[in-house]
CSV table of C-alpha atoms in Angstrom, one decimal:
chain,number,residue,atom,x,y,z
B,1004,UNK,CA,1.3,-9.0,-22.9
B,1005,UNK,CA,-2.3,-8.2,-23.6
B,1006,UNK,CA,-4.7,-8.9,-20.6
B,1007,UNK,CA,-8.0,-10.3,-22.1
B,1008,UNK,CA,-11.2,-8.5,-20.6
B,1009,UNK,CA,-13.2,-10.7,-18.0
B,1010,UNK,CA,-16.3,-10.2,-15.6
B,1011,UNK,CA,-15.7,-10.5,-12.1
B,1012,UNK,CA,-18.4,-13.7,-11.5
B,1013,UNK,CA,-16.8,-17.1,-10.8
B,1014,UNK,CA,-17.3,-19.4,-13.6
B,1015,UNK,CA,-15.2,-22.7,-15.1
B,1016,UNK,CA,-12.5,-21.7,-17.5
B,1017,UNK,CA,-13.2,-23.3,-21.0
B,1018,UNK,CA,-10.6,-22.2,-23.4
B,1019,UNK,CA,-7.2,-22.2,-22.6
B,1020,UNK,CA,-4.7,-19.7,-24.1
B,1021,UNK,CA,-1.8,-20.8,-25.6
B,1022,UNK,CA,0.4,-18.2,-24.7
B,1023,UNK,CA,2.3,-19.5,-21.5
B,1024,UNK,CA,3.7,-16.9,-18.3
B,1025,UNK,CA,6.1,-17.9,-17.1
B,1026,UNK,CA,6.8,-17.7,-13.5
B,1027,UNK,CA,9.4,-18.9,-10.3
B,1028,UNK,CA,7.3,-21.1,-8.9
B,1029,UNK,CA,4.5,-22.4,-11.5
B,1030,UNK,CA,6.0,-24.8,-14.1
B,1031,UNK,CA,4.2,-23.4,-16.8
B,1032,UNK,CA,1.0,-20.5,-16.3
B,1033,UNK,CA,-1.5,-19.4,-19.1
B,1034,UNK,CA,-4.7,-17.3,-18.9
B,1035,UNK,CA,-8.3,-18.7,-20.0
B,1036,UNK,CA,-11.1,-17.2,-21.4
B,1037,UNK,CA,-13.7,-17.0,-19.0
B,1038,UNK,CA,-16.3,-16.5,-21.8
B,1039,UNK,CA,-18.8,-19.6,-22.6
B,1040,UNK,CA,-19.9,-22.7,-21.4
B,1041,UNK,CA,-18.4,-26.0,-20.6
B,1042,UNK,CA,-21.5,-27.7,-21.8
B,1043,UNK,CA,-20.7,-26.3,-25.3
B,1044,UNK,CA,-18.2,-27.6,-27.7
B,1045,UNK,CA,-15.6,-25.9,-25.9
B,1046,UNK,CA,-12.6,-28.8,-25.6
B,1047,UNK,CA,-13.2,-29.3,-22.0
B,1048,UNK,CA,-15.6,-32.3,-20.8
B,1049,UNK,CA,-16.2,-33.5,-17.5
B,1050,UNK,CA,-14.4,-36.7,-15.8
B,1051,UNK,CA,-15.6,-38.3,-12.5
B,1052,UNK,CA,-12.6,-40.2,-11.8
B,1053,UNK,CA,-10.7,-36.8,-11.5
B,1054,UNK,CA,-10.3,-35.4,-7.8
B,1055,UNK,CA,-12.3,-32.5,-6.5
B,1056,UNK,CA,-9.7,-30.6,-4.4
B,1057,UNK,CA,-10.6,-30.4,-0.6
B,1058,UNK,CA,-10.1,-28.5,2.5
B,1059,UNK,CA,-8.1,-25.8,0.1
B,1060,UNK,CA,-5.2,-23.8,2.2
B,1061,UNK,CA,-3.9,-20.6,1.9
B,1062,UNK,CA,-0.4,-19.7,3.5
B,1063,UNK,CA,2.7,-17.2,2.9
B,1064,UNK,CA,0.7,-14.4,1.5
B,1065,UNK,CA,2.5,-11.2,0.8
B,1066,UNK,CA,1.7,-8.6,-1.1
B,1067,UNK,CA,2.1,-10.3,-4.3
B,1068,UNK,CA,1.8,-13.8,-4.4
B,1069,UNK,CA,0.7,-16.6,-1.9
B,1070,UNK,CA,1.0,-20.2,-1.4
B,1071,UNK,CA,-2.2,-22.6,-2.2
B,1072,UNK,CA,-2.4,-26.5,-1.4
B,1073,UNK,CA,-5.2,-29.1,-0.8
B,1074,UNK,CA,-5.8,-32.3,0.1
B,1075,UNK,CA,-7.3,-34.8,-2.9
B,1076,UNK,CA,-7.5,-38.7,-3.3
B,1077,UNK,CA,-3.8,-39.9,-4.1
B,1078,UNK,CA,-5.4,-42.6,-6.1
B,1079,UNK,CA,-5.8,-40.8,-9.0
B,1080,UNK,CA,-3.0,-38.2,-8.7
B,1081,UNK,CA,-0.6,-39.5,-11.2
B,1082,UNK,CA,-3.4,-38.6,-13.7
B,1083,UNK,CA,-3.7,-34.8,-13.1
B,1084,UNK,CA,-1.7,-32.9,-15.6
B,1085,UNK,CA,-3.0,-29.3,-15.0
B,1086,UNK,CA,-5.0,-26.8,-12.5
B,1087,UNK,CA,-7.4,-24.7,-13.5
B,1088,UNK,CA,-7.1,-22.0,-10.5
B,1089,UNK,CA,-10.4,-19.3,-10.7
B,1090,UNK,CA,-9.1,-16.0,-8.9
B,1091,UNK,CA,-11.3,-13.0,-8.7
B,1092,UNK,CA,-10.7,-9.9,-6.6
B,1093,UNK,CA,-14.0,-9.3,-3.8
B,1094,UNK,CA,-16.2,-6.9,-4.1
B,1095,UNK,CA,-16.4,-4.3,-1.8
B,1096,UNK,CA,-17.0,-0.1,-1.2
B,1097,UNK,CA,-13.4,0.2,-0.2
B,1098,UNK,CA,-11.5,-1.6,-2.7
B,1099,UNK,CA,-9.0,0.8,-4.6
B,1100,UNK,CA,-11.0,1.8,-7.6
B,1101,UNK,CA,-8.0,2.9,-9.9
B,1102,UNK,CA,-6.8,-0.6,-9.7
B,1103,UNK,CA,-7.1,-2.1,-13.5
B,1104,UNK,CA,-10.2,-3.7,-13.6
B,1105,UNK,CA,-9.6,-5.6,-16.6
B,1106,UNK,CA,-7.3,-8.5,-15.0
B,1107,UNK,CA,-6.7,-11.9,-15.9
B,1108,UNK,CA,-8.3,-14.3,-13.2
B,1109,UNK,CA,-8.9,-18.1,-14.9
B,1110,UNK,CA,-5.0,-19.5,-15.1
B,1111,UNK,CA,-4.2,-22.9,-15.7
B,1112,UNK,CA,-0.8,-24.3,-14.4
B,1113,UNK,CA,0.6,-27.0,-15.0
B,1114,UNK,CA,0.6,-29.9,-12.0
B,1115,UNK,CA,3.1,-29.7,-9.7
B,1116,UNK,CA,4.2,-30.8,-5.8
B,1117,UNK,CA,1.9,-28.7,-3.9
B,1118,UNK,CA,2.2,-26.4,-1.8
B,1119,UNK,CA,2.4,-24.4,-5.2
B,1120,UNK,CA,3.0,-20.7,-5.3
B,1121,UNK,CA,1.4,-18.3,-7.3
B,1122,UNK,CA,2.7,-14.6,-7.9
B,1123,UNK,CA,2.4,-12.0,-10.5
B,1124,UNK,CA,2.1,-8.3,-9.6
B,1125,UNK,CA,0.1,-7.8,-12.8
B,1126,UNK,CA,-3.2,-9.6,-11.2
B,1127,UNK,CA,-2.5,-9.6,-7.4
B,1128,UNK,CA,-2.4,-5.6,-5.2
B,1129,UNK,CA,-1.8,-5.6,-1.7
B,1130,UNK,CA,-3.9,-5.4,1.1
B,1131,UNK,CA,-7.0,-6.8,-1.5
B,1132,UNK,CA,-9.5,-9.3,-0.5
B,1133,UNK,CA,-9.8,-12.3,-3.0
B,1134,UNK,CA,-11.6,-15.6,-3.5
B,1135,UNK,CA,-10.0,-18.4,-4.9
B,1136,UNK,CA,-11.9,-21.9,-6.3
B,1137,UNK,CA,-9.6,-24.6,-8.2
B,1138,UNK,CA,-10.1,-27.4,-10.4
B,1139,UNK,CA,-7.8,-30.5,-11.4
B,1140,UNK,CA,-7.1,-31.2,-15.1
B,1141,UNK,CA,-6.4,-33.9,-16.9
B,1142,UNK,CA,-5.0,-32.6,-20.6
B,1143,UNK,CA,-6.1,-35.3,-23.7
B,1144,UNK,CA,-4.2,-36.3,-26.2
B,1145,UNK,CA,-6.3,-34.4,-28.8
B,1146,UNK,CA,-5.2,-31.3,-26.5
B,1147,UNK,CA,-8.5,-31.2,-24.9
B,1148,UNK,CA,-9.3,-31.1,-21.2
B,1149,UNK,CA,-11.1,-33.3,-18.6
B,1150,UNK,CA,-11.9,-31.6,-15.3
B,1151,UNK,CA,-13.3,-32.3,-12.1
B,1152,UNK,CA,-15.8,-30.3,-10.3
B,1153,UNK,CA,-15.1,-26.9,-9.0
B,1154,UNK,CA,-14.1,-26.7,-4.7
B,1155,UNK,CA,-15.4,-24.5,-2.7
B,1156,UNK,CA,-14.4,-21.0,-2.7
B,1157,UNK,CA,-11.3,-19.4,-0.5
B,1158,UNK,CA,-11.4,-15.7,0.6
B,1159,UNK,CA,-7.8,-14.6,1.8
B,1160,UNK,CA,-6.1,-10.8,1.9
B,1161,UNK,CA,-3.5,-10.1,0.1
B,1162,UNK,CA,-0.4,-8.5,2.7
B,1163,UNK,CA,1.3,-5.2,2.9
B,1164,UNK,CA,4.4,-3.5,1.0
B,1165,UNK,CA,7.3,-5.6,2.7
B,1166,UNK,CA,10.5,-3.9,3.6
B,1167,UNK,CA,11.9,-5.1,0.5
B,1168,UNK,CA,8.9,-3.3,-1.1
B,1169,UNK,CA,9.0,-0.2,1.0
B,1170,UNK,CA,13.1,0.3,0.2
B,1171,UNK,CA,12.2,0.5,-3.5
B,1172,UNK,CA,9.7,3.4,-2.7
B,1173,UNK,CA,12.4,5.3,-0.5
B,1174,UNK,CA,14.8,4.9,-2.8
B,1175,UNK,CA,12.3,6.2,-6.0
B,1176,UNK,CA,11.7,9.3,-3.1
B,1177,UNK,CA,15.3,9.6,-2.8
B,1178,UNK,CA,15.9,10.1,-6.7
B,1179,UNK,CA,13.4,13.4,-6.7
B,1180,UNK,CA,13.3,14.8,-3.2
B,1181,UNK,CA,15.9,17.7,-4.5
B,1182,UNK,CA,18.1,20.1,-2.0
B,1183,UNK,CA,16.9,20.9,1.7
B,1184,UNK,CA,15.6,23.8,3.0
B,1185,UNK,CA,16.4,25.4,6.3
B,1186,UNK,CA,13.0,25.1,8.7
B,1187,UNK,CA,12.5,26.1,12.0
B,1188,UNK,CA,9.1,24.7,13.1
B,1189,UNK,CA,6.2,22.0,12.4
B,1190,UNK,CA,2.9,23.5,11.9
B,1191,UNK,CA,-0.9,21.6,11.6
B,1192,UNK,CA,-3.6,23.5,9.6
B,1193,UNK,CA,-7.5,22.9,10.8
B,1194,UNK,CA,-10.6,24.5,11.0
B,1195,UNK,CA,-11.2,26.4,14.4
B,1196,UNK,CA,-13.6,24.0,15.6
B,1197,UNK,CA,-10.8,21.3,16.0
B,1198,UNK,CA,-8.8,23.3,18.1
B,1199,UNK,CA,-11.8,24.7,20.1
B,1200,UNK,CA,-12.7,20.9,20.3
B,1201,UNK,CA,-9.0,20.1,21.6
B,1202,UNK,CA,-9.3,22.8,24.4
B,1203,UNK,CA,-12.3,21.9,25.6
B,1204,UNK,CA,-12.9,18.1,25.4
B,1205,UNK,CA,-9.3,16.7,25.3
B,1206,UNK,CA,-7.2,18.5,28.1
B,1207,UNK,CA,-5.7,21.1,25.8
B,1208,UNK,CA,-4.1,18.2,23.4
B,1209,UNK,CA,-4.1,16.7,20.2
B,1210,UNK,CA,-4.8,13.2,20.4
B,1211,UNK,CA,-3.2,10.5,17.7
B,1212,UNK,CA,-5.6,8.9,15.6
B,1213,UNK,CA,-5.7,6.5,12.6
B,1214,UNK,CA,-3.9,6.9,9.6
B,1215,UNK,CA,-6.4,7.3,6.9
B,1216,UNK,CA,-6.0,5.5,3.4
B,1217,UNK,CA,-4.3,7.9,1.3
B,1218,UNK,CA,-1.5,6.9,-0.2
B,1219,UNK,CA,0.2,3.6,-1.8
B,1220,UNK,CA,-2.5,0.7,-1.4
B,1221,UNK,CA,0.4,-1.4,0.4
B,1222,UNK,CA,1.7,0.9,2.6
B,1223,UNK,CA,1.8,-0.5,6.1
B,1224,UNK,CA,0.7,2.5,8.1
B,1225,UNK,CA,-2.6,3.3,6.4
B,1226,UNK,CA,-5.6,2.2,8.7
B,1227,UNK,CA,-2.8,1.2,11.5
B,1228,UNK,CA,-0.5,3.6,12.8
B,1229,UNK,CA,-2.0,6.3,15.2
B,1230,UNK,CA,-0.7,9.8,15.3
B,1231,UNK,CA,-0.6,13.5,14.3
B,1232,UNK,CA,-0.2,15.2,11.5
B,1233,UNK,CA,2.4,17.7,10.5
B,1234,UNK,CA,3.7,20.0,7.7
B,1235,UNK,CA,6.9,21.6,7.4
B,1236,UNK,CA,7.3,22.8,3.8
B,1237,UNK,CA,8.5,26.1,3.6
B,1238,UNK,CA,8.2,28.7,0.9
B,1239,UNK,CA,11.0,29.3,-1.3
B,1240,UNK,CA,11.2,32.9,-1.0
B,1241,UNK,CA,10.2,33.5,2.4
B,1242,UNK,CA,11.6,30.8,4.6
B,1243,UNK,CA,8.1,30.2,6.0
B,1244,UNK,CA,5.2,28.2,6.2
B,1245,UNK,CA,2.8,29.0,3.0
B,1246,UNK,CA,0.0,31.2,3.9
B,1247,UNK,CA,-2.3,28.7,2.2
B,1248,UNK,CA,-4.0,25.5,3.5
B,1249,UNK,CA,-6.3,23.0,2.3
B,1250,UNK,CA,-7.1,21.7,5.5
B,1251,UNK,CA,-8.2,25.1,7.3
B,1252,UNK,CA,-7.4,28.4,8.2
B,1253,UNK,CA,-6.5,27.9,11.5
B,1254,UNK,CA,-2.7,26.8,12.2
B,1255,UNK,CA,-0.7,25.4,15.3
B,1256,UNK,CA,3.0,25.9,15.0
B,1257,UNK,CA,5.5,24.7,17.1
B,1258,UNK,CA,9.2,24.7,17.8
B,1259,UNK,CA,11.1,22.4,14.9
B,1260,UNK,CA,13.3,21.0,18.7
B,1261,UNK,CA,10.3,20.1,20.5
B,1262,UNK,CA,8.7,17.3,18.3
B,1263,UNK,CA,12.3,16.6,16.2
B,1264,UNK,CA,15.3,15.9,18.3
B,1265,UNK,CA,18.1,13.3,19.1
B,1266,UNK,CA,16.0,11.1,21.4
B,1267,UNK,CA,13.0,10.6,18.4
B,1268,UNK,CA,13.2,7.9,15.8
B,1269,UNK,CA,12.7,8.8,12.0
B,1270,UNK,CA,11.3,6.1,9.4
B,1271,UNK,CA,10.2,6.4,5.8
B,1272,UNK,CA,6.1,5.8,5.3
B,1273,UNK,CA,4.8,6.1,2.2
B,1274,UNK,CA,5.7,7.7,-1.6
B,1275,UNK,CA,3.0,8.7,-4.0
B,1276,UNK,CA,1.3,11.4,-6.1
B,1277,UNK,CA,-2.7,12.6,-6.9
B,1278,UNK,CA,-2.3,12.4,-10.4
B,1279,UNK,CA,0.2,15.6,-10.4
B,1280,UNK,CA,3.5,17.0,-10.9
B,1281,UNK,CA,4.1,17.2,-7.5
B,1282,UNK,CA,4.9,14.3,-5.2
B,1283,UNK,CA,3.9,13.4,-1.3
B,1284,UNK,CA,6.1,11.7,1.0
B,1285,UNK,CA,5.2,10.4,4.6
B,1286,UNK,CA,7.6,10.2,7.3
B,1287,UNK,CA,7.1,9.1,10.8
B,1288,UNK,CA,8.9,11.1,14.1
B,1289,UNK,CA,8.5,8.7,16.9
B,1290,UNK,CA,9.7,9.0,20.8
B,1291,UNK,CA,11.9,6.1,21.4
B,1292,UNK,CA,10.5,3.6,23.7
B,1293,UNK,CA,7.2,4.4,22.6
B,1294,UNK,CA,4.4,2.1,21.2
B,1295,UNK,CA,4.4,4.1,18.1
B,1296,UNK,CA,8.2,3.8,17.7
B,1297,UNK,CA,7.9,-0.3,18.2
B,1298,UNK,CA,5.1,-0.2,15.5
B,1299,UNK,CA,7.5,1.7,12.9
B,1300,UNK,CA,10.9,-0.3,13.8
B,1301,UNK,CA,8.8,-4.2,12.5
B,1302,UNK,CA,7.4,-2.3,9.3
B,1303,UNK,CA,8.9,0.3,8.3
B,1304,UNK,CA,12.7,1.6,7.0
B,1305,UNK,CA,15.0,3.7,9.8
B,1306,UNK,CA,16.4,7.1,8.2
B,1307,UNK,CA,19.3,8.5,10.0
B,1308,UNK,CA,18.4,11.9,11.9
B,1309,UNK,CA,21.6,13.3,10.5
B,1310,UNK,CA,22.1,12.5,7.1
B,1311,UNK,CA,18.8,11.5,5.1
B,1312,UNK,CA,17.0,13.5,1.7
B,1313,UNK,CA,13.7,14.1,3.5
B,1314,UNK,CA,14.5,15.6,7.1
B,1315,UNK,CA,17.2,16.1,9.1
B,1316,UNK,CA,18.2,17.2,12.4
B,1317,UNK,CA,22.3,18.5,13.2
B,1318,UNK,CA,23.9,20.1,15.8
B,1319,UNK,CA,25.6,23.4,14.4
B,1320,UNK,CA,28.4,23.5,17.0
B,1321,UNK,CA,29.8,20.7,16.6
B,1322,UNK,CA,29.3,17.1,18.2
B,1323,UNK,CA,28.4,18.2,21.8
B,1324,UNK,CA,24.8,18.0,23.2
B,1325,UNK,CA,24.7,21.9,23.8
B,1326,UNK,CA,25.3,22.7,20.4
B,1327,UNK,CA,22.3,24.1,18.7
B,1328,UNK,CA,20.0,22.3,16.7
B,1329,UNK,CA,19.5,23.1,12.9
B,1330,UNK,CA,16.6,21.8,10.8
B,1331,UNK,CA,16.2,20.8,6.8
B,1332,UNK,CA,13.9,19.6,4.4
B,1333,UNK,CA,13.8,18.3,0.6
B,1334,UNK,CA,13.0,20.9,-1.5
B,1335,UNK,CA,11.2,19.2,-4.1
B,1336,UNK,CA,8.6,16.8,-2.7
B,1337,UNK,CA,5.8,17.9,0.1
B,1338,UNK,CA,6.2,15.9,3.3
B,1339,UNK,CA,3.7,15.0,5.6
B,1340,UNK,CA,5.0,14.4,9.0
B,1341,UNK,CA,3.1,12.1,11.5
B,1342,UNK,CA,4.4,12.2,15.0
B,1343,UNK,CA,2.9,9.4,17.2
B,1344,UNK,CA,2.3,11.2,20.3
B,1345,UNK,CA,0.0,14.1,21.7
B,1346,UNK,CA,0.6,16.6,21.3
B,1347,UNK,CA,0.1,20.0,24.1
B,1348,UNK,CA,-1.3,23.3,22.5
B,1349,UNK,CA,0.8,24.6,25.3
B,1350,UNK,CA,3.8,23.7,23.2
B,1351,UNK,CA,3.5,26.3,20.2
B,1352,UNK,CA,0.6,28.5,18.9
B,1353,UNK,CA,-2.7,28.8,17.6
B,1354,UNK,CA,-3.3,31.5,15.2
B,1355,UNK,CA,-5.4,32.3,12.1
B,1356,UNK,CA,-3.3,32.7,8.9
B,1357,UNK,CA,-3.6,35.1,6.2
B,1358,UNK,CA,-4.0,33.2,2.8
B,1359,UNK,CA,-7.0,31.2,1.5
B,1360,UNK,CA,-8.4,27.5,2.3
B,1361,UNK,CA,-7.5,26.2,-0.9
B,1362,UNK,CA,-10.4,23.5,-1.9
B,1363,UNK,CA,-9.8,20.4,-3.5
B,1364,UNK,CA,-6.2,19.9,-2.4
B,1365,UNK,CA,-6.4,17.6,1.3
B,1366,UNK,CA,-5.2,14.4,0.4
B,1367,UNK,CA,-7.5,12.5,2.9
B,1368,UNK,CA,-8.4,9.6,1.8
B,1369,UNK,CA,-6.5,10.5,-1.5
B,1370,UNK,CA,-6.1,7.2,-4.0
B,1371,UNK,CA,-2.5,7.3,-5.9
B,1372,UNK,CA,-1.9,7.5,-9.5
B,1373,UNK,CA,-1.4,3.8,-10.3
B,1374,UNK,CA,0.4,5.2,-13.9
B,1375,UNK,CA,2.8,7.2,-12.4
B,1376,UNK,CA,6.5,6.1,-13.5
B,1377,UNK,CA,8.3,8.1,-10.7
B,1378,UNK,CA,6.5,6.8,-7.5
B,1379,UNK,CA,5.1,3.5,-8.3
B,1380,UNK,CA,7.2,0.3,-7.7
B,1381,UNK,CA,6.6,-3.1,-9.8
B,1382,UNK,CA,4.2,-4.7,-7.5
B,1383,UNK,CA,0.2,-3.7,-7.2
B,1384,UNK,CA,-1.1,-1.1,-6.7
């Protein structure tokens, strides 16, 4: 379906299309063009006797739809055919710029028992801030519209990816993630002042801190889970870490056994891809018991240690706990791997690596490909 073009000011919807979406909850849904006036000769004109909706509620948001009821005088209920609902995504310096801009926001639905949900992943991305205004409609014979004044406008947030959300994204990861690769060791890549910083100001350890908003738009961790970031992509021809970093030319590396191991908890992040042919996917390693592990086992899905595509951890001799531990990762995507505790410099080392910083490759803060087929779910962005 074509998406007409519209501003992102509120104003009254004047011309309904006649093309009708339709949807689970809403009877019947069509867009309006938010262009011109209804003082002009637009088939809408103005009725007192119709109810301006009051005290307007928001409830059951997820990431894609939400629930919207209001109170109005009963009265006059029996003569409301329609709602003109005015949607409109908030401004602000954060808000995920390669979202489509040009998204229908004027719908009109026909009347039904509220609360009435409304959903579409073609006009709603998660974690989004929105304002919301409604009008009731009163559809004329001659197929023109009385309405009643505008309410006052609602600002809610649109939710996470759910776990019925975040299963699709595993199992898109799944499809492309390729064979594993023996590893032996998790290493971080920073600038020397970090780690001179970590010596010197915070007792010799790396300290968790906030998941920045790389990533899916919905993923649950972004801007909520605390931890520390890890790579353990090898190189195909040497069986060790690339030379190369975008994130500095300083690396710690430490044992694959002391941050991976029977008594951690693995669970699947996020999926996504910088407008490239190469894909990112973020796993969590957290202690069990820990607050880190609780935070991942509400939001996120469990992989088994043993037998997942991403990473895995196996005893080599066997079943018994003194057989030796053997590591593996997926070939053909690039994990990122964010363990939720500090982590001691004691543990591994600190040493300069060889290659080059390469520049224009971190994905901090990095905004994912909203066209991509392979690592996008059908949900918003």
């Amino acid at each position: 379906m074509e998406v007409p073009r519209v501003e992102h000011s509120i104003s009254s919807p004047t011309s309904p299309c006649e093309d009708m979406i339709k949807n689970l909850s809403l009877e019947a849904i069509q867009l309006c063009d938010r262009e011109g006036n209804k003082s002009q000769d637009s088939g809408i004109a103005e009725m007192e006797e119709l109810p301006v909706p009051q005290h307007i509620k928001i409830s059951n948001i997820t990431c894609d739809s939400f629930k919207i009821c209001w109170d109005m005088d009963a009265r006059v209920k029996e003569r409301i055919t329609h709602y003109f609902i005015d949607l409109n995504k908030k401004e602000n310096k954060n808000s995920n710029k390669f979202k489509h801009k040009d998204v229908p926001t004027k719908l009109v639905a026909k009347a039904v028992p509220l609360p009435m949900t409304v959903r579409g992943h073609w006009f709603l991305s998660p974690r989004t801030e929105y304002t919301v205004a409604v009008q009731t409609a009163s559809k004329q014979s001659d197929g023109d519209y009385a309405v009643s004044e505008w309410s006052e406008i609602i600002e809610f947030c649109t939710a996470d990816y759910s776990a019925v959300h975040l299963t699709q994204l595993l199992e898109k990861a799944e499809a492309i993630a390729g064979r594993m690769l023996r590893f032996s060791s998790f290493y971080r890549n920073q600038h020397k002042e970090y780690f001179d910083h970590v010596r010197e100001s915070q007792g010799n350890k790396m300290l968790p801190y906030m998941k920045d908003n790389s990533g899916s738009h919905g993923s649950p961790i972004s801007g909520k889970l605390h931890g520390v970031l890890f790579s353990c992509n090898t190189e195909f021809n040497t069986g060790k870490p690339p030379q190369d970093s975008p994130y500095g030319r300083h690396r710690f590396e430490v044992p694959a056994e002391t941050l991976f191991h029977p008594k951690t908890n693995l669970y699947f992040g996020d999926f996504y891809c910088m407008y490239t042919a190469y894909h990112f996917v973020i796993l969590v390693i957290a202690p069990e018991g820990t607050e880190g592990d609780d935070f991942c086992k509400q939001r996120l899905p469990a992989l088994d240690l043993t037998d997942n595509r991403f990473l895995t951890c196996t005893r080599e001799d066997g079943e018994g706990e003194d057989g030796r531990l053997s590591f593996h990762h997926a070939q053909d995507v690039i994990l990122e791997v964010i363990f939720t505790e500090p982590v001691d410099l004691a543990l591994g080392q600190v040493a300069e690596i060889s290659g080059h910083q390469l520049m224009g490759t971190s994905t901090i803060n990095a905004k994912k490909d909203p066209s991509c087929k392979t690592c996008n779910i059908s949900v918003g962005r």
